[in-house]
């Protein structure tokens, strides 16, 4: 009788890691399926070929309250930037793709500053500020980053919106503080402009 139990135990132990992997893949690869989940099954998201999801102006939802202490110890509330296009970049100093995109974010932040665009980083899963501060110095990051080591700010985004679901993620808010665009992958300068420029042009 015991012979039938052992294989089942082995199967369970082997299946559990596979399930974890599948869940991780689902969480990090759901950018193209947002029109099928959340918000009652119709969230009005459109995902382009470059993996950038957008929402038409009339269908956008307000961003959650995003506030707290920055890496340099100051208080910041993203709501204070209402009237500007706000680019929110979720990053960590431990994240390889974040390092790849950092130079482009620094460049485009400078290029668009005089056009009413404000970049804000959300640094997450760095247990201490030191590595994150070194990251900003190394890549010449010219904008502030909220310090969010446990990822609680990311969890404030409501279901049915373009939520950040990976590291890196980038979410862009329009001038009314509403969620307009998102990418769940590292971006270069061209893709950043593709997200930002249409919102700069909005009246």
mmCIF file of N, CA, C and O in Angstrom, residues 33-100:
data_model
loop_
_atom_site.group_PDB
_atom_site.id
_atom_site.type_symbol
_atom_site.label_atom_id
_atom_site.label_comp_id
_atom_site.label_asym_id
_atom_site.label_seq_id
_atom_site.Cartn_x
_atom_site.Cartn_y
_atom_site.Cartn_z
ATOM 1 N N UNK A 33 -2.421 41.355 -21.843
ATOM 2 C CA UNK A 33 -3.737 40.771 -21.650
ATOM 3 C C UNK A 33 -4.637 41.619 -20.757
ATOM 4 O O UNK A 33 -5.647 41.163 -20.280
ATOM 5 N N UNK A 34 -4.263 42.872 -20.560
ATOM 6 C CA UNK A 34 -5.015 43.690 -19.625
ATOM 7 C C UNK A 34 -6.443 43.940 -20.067
ATOM 8 O O UNK A 34 -7.299 44.261 -19.260
ATOM 9 N N UNK A 35 -6.706 43.843 -21.354
ATOM 10 C CA UNK A 35 -8.069 44.064 -21.802
ATOM 11 C C UNK A 35 -8.960 42.872 -21.495
ATOM 12 O O UNK A 35 -10.151 42.912 -21.728
ATOM 13 N N UNK A 36 -8.379 41.791 -20.916
ATOM 14 C CA UNK A 36 -9.144 40.595 -20.626
ATOM 15 C C UNK A 36 -9.342 40.358 -19.135
ATOM 16 O O UNK A 36 -10.080 39.483 -18.752
ATOM 17 N N UNK A 37 -8.610 41.130 -18.306
ATOM 18 C CA UNK A 37 -8.709 40.889 -16.874
ATOM 19 C C UNK A 37 -8.977 42.187 -16.137
ATOM 20 O O UNK A 37 -8.583 43.249 -16.579
ATOM 21 N N UNK A 38 -9.645 42.072 -14.972
ATOM 22 C CA UNK A 38 -9.892 43.237 -14.137
ATOM 23 C C UNK A 38 -10.948 44.146 -14.718
ATOM 24 O O UNK A 38 -11.285 44.103 -15.887
ATOM 25 N N UNK A 39 -11.481 45.015 -13.878
ATOM 26 C CA UNK A 39 -12.414 46.022 -14.346
ATOM 27 C C UNK A 39 -13.627 45.452 -15.033
ATOM 28 O O UNK A 39 -14.126 46.032 -15.987
ATOM 29 N N UNK A 40 -14.082 44.283 -14.636
ATOM 30 C CA UNK A 40 -15.273 43.715 -15.225
ATOM 31 C C UNK A 40 -15.049 43.149 -16.610
ATOM 32 O O UNK A 40 -15.987 42.920 -17.358
ATOM 33 N N UNK A 41 -13.780 42.933 -16.996
ATOM 34 C CA UNK A 41 -13.484 42.305 -18.276
ATOM 35 C C UNK A 41 -13.339 43.286 -19.420
ATOM 36 O O UNK A 41 -13.068 42.911 -20.539
ATOM 37 N N UNK A 42 -13.509 44.586 -19.173
ATOM 38 C CA UNK A 42 -13.356 45.571 -20.236
ATOM 39 C C UNK A 42 -12.719 46.817 -19.654
ATOM 40 O O UNK A 42 -13.395 47.689 -19.122
ATOM 41 N N UNK A 43 -11.396 46.872 -19.722
ATOM 42 C CA UNK A 43 -10.665 47.967 -19.097
ATOM 43 C C UNK A 43 -10.263 49.053 -20.083
ATOM 44 O O UNK A 43 -9.677 50.040 -19.691
ATOM 45 N N UNK A 44 -10.568 48.859 -21.361
ATOM 46 C CA UNK A 44 -10.286 49.859 -22.397
ATOM 47 C C UNK A 44 -8.795 50.095 -22.611
ATOM 48 O O UNK A 44 -8.394 51.149 -23.073
ATOM 49 N N UNK A 45 -7.951 49.121 -22.256
ATOM 50 C CA UNK A 45 -6.521 49.238 -22.506
ATOM 51 C C UNK A 45 -6.244 48.832 -23.952
ATOM 52 O O UNK A 45 -6.887 47.950 -24.493
ATOM 53 N N UNK A 46 -5.249 49.459 -24.544
ATOM 54 C CA UNK A 46 -4.761 49.055 -25.860
ATOM 55 C C UNK A 46 -3.263 48.848 -25.741
ATOM 56 O O UNK A 46 -2.543 49.743 -25.286
ATOM 57 N N UNK A 47 -2.782 47.674 -26.105
ATOM 58 C CA UNK A 47 -1.356 47.378 -26.035
ATOM 59 C C UNK A 47 -0.779 47.345 -27.436
ATOM 60 O O UNK A 47 -1.218 46.563 -28.274
ATOM 61 N N UNK A 48 0.199 48.216 -27.695
ATOM 62 C CA UNK A 48 0.818 48.282 -29.001
ATOM 63 C C UNK A 48 1.855 47.198 -29.190
ATOM 64 O O UNK A 48 2.181 46.437 -28.279
ATOM 65 N N UNK A 49 2.417 47.146 -30.387
ATOM 66 C CA UNK A 49 3.403 46.115 -30.730
ATOM 67 C C UNK A 49 4.667 46.233 -29.896
ATOM 68 O O UNK A 49 5.382 45.265 -29.696
ATOM 69 N N UNK A 50 4.960 47.428 -29.376
ATOM 70 C CA UNK A 50 6.149 47.623 -28.551
ATOM 71 C C UNK A 50 5.936 47.282 -27.094
ATOM 72 O O UNK A 50 6.820 47.514 -26.275
ATOM 73 N N UNK A 51 4.758 46.735 -26.756
ATOM 74 C CA UNK A 51 4.480 46.374 -25.377
ATOM 75 C C UNK A 51 4.039 47.534 -24.510
ATOM 76 O O UNK A 51 3.957 47.406 -23.286
ATOM 77 N N UNK A 52 3.733 48.665 -25.116
ATOM 78 C CA UNK A 52 3.275 49.839 -24.377
ATOM 79 C C UNK A 52 1.749 49.867 -24.394
ATOM 80 O O UNK A 52 1.134 49.897 -25.453
ATOM 81 N N UNK A 53 1.153 49.832 -23.203
ATOM 82 C CA UNK A 53 -0.299 49.877 -23.075
ATOM 83 C C UNK A 53 -0.746 51.316 -22.848
ATOM 84 O O UNK A 53 -0.114 52.066 -22.102
ATOM 85 N N UNK A 54 -1.852 51.705 -23.495
ATOM 86 C CA UNK A 54 -2.354 53.067 -23.365
ATOM 87 C C UNK A 54 -3.859 53.051 -23.139
ATOM 88 O O UNK A 54 -4.539 52.057 -23.428
ATOM 89 N N UNK A 55 -4.361 54.153 -22.619
ATOM 90 C CA UNK A 55 -5.793 54.317 -22.383
ATOM 91 C C UNK A 55 -6.221 55.651 -22.992
ATOM 92 O O UNK A 55 -5.546 56.674 -22.810
ATOM 93 N N UNK A 56 -7.339 55.640 -23.703
ATOM 94 C CA UNK A 56 -7.866 56.881 -24.268
ATOM 95 C C UNK A 56 -8.204 57.858 -23.142
ATOM 96 O O UNK A 56 -8.583 57.455 -22.033
ATOM 97 N N UNK A 57 -8.120 59.144 -23.444
ATOM 98 C CA UNK A 57 -8.263 60.183 -22.423
ATOM 99 C C UNK A 57 -9.550 60.047 -21.617
ATOM 100 O O UNK A 57 -9.542 60.154 -20.388
ATOM 101 N N UNK A 58 -10.652 59.777 -22.262
ATOM 102 C CA UNK A 58 -11.927 59.717 -21.569
ATOM 103 C C UNK A 58 -12.121 58.487 -20.697
ATOM 104 O O UNK A 58 -13.046 58.437 -19.882
ATOM 105 N N UNK A 59 -11.243 57.484 -20.846
ATOM 106 C CA UNK A 59 -11.383 56.227 -20.102
ATOM 107 C C UNK A 59 -10.361 56.071 -18.985
ATOM 108 O O UNK A 59 -10.318 55.040 -18.324
ATOM 109 N N UNK A 60 -9.543 57.069 -18.764
ATOM 110 C CA UNK A 60 -8.468 56.947 -17.779
ATOM 111 C C UNK A 60 -8.987 57.051 -16.347
ATOM 112 O O UNK A 60 -9.980 57.705 -16.081
ATOM 113 N N UNK A 61 -8.255 56.383 -15.446
ATOM 114 C CA UNK A 61 -8.598 56.410 -14.033
ATOM 115 C C UNK A 61 -7.511 57.142 -13.248
ATOM 116 O O UNK A 61 -6.340 57.134 -13.622
ATOM 117 N N UNK A 62 -7.922 57.734 -12.155
ATOM 118 C CA UNK A 62 -6.992 58.515 -11.337
ATOM 119 C C UNK A 62 -5.917 57.624 -10.723
ATOM 120 O O UNK A 62 -6.191 56.487 -10.319
ATOM 121 N N UNK A 63 -4.711 58.139 -10.648
ATOM 122 C CA UNK A 63 -3.624 57.424 -9.984
ATOM 123 C C UNK A 63 -3.876 57.403 -8.483
ATOM 124 O O UNK A 63 -4.533 58.302 -7.934
ATOM 125 N N UNK A 64 -3.379 56.394 -7.785
ATOM 126 C CA UNK A 64 -3.519 56.369 -6.327
ATOM 127 C C UNK A 64 -2.608 57.407 -5.681
ATOM 128 O O UNK A 64 -1.765 58.010 -6.351
ATOM 129 N N UNK A 65 -2.782 57.618 -4.394
ATOM 130 C CA UNK A 65 -1.889 58.519 -3.667
ATOM 131 C C UNK A 65 -0.522 57.876 -3.568
ATOM 132 O O UNK A 65 -0.372 56.767 -3.059
ATOM 133 N N UNK A 66 0.471 58.564 -4.071
ATOM 134 C CA UNK A 66 1.848 58.073 -4.060
ATOM 135 C C UNK A 66 2.695 59.111 -3.356
ATOM 136 O O UNK A 66 3.032 60.157 -3.924
ATOM 137 N N UNK A 67 3.029 58.841 -2.122
ATOM 138 C CA UNK A 67 3.779 59.813 -1.345
ATOM 139 C C UNK A 67 4.691 59.094 -0.358
ATOM 140 O O UNK A 67 4.570 57.895 -0.130
ATOM 141 N N UNK A 68 5.619 59.850 0.195
ATOM 142 C CA UNK A 68 6.531 59.270 1.174
ATOM 143 C C UNK A 68 7.877 59.942 1.149
ATOM 144 O O UNK A 68 8.030 61.059 0.635
ATOM 145 N N UNK A 69 8.866 59.247 1.673
ATOM 146 C CA UNK A 69 10.230 59.777 1.766
ATOM 147 C C UNK A 69 11.044 59.384 0.550
ATOM 148 O O UNK A 69 10.963 58.253 0.069
ATOM 149 N N UNK A 70 11.817 60.326 0.050
ATOM 150 C CA UNK A 70 12.691 60.048 -1.083
ATOM 151 C C UNK A 70 14.010 59.460 -0.603
ATOM 152 O O UNK A 70 14.301 59.430 0.595
ATOM 153 N N UNK A 71 14.801 59.005 -1.546
ATOM 154 C CA UNK A 71 16.105 58.433 -1.200
ATOM 155 C C UNK A 71 17.006 59.435 -0.487
ATOM 156 O O UNK A 71 17.852 59.043 0.318
ATOM 157 N N UNK A 72 16.812 60.729 -0.779
ATOM 158 C CA UNK A 72 17.650 61.737 -0.113
ATOM 159 C C UNK A 72 16.973 62.318 1.131
ATOM 160 O O UNK A 72 17.390 63.357 1.654
ATOM 161 N N UNK A 73 15.913 61.640 1.626
ATOM 162 C CA UNK A 73 15.340 61.995 2.909
ATOM 163 C C UNK A 73 14.305 63.095 2.899
ATOM 164 O O UNK A 73 13.875 63.549 3.966
ATOM 165 N N UNK A 74 13.848 63.516 1.725
ATOM 166 C CA UNK A 74 12.826 64.554 1.642
ATOM 167 C C UNK A 74 11.445 63.919 1.486
ATOM 168 O O UNK A 74 11.329 62.750 1.141
ATOM 169 N N UNK A 75 10.408 64.693 1.742
ATOM 170 C CA UNK A 75 9.036 64.234 1.546
ATOM 171 C C UNK A 75 8.568 64.607 0.143
ATOM 172 O O UNK A 75 8.821 65.724 -0.325
ATOM 173 N N UNK A 76 7.871 63.688 -0.494
ATOM 174 C CA UNK A 76 7.391 63.926 -1.857
ATOM 175 C C UNK A 76 5.987 63.354 -1.995
ATOM 176 O O UNK A 76 5.706 62.242 -1.531
ATOM 177 N N UNK A 77 5.119 64.105 -2.650
ATOM 178 C CA UNK A 77 3.775 63.661 -2.984
ATOM 179 C C UNK A 77 3.587 63.868 -4.481
ATOM 180 O O UNK A 77 3.645 65.010 -4.963
ATOM 181 N N UNK A 78 3.374 62.793 -5.217
ATOM 182 C CA UNK A 78 3.244 62.883 -6.675
ATOM 183 C C UNK A 78 2.083 63.791 -7.065
ATOM 184 O O UNK A 78 2.118 64.440 -8.113
ATOM 185 N N UNK A 79 1.057 63.889 -6.223
ATOM 186 C CA UNK A 79 -0.092 64.742 -6.521
ATOM 187 C C UNK A 79 0.301 66.210 -6.678
ATOM 188 O O UNK A 79 -0.398 66.978 -7.351
ATOM 189 N N UNK A 80 1.423 66.595 -6.087
ATOM 190 C CA UNK A 80 1.884 67.977 -6.204
ATOM 191 C C UNK A 80 2.313 68.316 -7.628
ATOM 192 O O UNK A 80 2.471 69.500 -7.969
ATOM 193 N N UNK A 81 2.520 67.313 -8.467
ATOM 194 C CA UNK A 81 2.934 67.537 -9.846
ATOM 195 C C UNK A 81 1.748 67.580 -10.805
ATOM 196 O O UNK A 81 1.932 67.570 -12.025
ATOM 197 N N UNK A 82 0.528 67.607 -10.279
ATOM 198 C CA UNK A 82 -0.640 67.695 -11.148
ATOM 199 C C UNK A 82 -0.527 68.939 -12.022
ATOM 200 O O UNK A 82 -0.137 70.010 -11.562
ATOM 201 N N UNK A 83 -0.850 68.795 -13.291
ATOM 202 C CA UNK A 83 -0.620 69.856 -14.265
ATOM 203 C C UNK A 83 0.567 69.545 -15.155
ATOM 204 O O UNK A 83 0.756 70.181 -16.194
ATOM 205 N N UNK A 84 1.363 68.553 -14.733
ATOM 206 C CA UNK A 84 2.480 68.079 -15.532
ATOM 207 C C UNK A 84 2.229 66.633 -15.968
ATOM 208 O O UNK A 84 1.437 65.919 -15.351
ATOM 209 N N UNK A 85 2.900 66.228 -17.026
ATOM 210 C CA UNK A 85 2.955 64.805 -17.372
ATOM 211 C C UNK A 85 3.968 64.175 -16.435
ATOM 212 O O UNK A 85 5.108 64.652 -16.325
ATOM 213 N N UNK A 86 3.578 63.124 -15.723
ATOM 214 C CA UNK A 86 4.456 62.508 -14.730
ATOM 215 C C UNK A 86 4.837 61.103 -15.180
ATOM 216 O O UNK A 86 3.970 60.276 -15.475
ATOM 217 N N UNK A 87 6.127 60.846 -15.230
ATOM 218 C CA UNK A 87 6.663 59.538 -15.606
ATOM 219 C C UNK A 87 7.136 58.840 -14.338
ATOM 220 O O UNK A 87 8.072 59.297 -13.680
ATOM 221 N N UNK A 88 6.475 57.739 -13.981
ATOM 222 C CA UNK A 88 6.815 56.967 -12.790
ATOM 223 C C UNK A 88 7.587 55.727 -13.204
ATOM 224 O O UNK A 88 7.072 54.892 -13.944
ATOM 225 N N UNK A 89 8.808 55.607 -12.721
ATOM 226 C CA UNK A 89 9.644 54.451 -13.064
ATOM 227 C C UNK A 89 9.944 53.638 -11.815
ATOM 228 O O UNK A 89 10.535 54.126 -10.857
ATOM 229 N N UNK A 90 9.493 52.369 -11.808
ATOM 230 C CA UNK A 90 9.750 51.462 -10.698
ATOM 231 C C UNK A 90 11.061 50.732 -10.964
ATOM 232 O O UNK A 90 11.206 50.065 -11.994
ATOM 233 N N UNK A 91 12.011 50.852 -10.047
ATOM 234 C CA UNK A 91 13.340 50.312 -10.296
ATOM 235 C C UNK A 91 13.988 49.838 -8.995
ATOM 236 O O UNK A 91 13.546 50.146 -7.894
ATOM 237 N N UNK A 92 15.064 49.061 -9.155
ATOM 238 C CA UNK A 92 15.887 48.632 -8.032
ATOM 239 C C UNK A 92 17.337 48.591 -8.456
ATOM 240 O O UNK A 92 17.646 48.302 -9.618
ATOM 241 N N UNK A 93 18.234 48.876 -7.539
ATOM 242 C CA UNK A 93 19.662 48.878 -7.886
ATOM 243 C C UNK A 93 20.153 47.482 -8.244
ATOM 244 O O UNK A 93 21.180 47.322 -8.903
ATOM 245 N N UNK A 94 19.429 46.448 -7.811
ATOM 246 C CA UNK A 94 19.779 45.047 -8.039
ATOM 247 C C UNK A 94 19.304 44.543 -9.399
ATOM 248 O O UNK A 94 19.600 43.412 -9.779
ATOM 249 N N UNK A 95 18.578 45.369 -10.120
ATOM 250 C CA UNK A 95 17.858 44.957 -11.330
ATOM 251 C C UNK A 95 18.673 45.271 -12.585
ATOM 252 O O UNK A 95 18.936 46.441 -12.888
ATOM 253 N N UNK A 96 19.081 44.214 -13.322
ATOM 254 C CA UNK A 96 19.870 44.391 -14.536
ATOM 255 C C UNK A 96 19.201 45.266 -15.586
ATOM 256 O O UNK A 96 19.814 46.217 -16.099
ATOM 257 N N UNK A 97 17.949 44.995 -15.963
ATOM 258 C CA UNK A 97 17.272 45.835 -16.956
ATOM 259 C C UNK A 97 17.140 47.292 -16.507
ATOM 260 O O UNK A 97 17.127 48.195 -17.342
ATOM 261 N N UNK A 98 17.056 47.519 -15.192
ATOM 262 C CA UNK A 98 16.986 48.894 -14.693
ATOM 263 C C UNK A 98 18.283 49.634 -15.010
ATOM 264 O O UNK A 98 18.271 50.821 -15.347
ATOM 265 N N UNK A 99 19.395 48.932 -14.895
ATOM 266 C CA UNK A 99 20.673 49.556 -15.219
ATOM 267 C C UNK A 99 20.767 49.865 -16.710
ATOM 268 O O UNK A 99 21.340 50.877 -17.105
ATOM 269 N N UNK A 100 20.203 48.998 -17.524
ATOM 270 C CA UNK A 100 20.239 49.215 -18.976
ATOM 271 C C UNK A 100 19.440 50.444 -19.387
ATOM 272 O O UNK A 100 19.828 51.183 -20.282
#
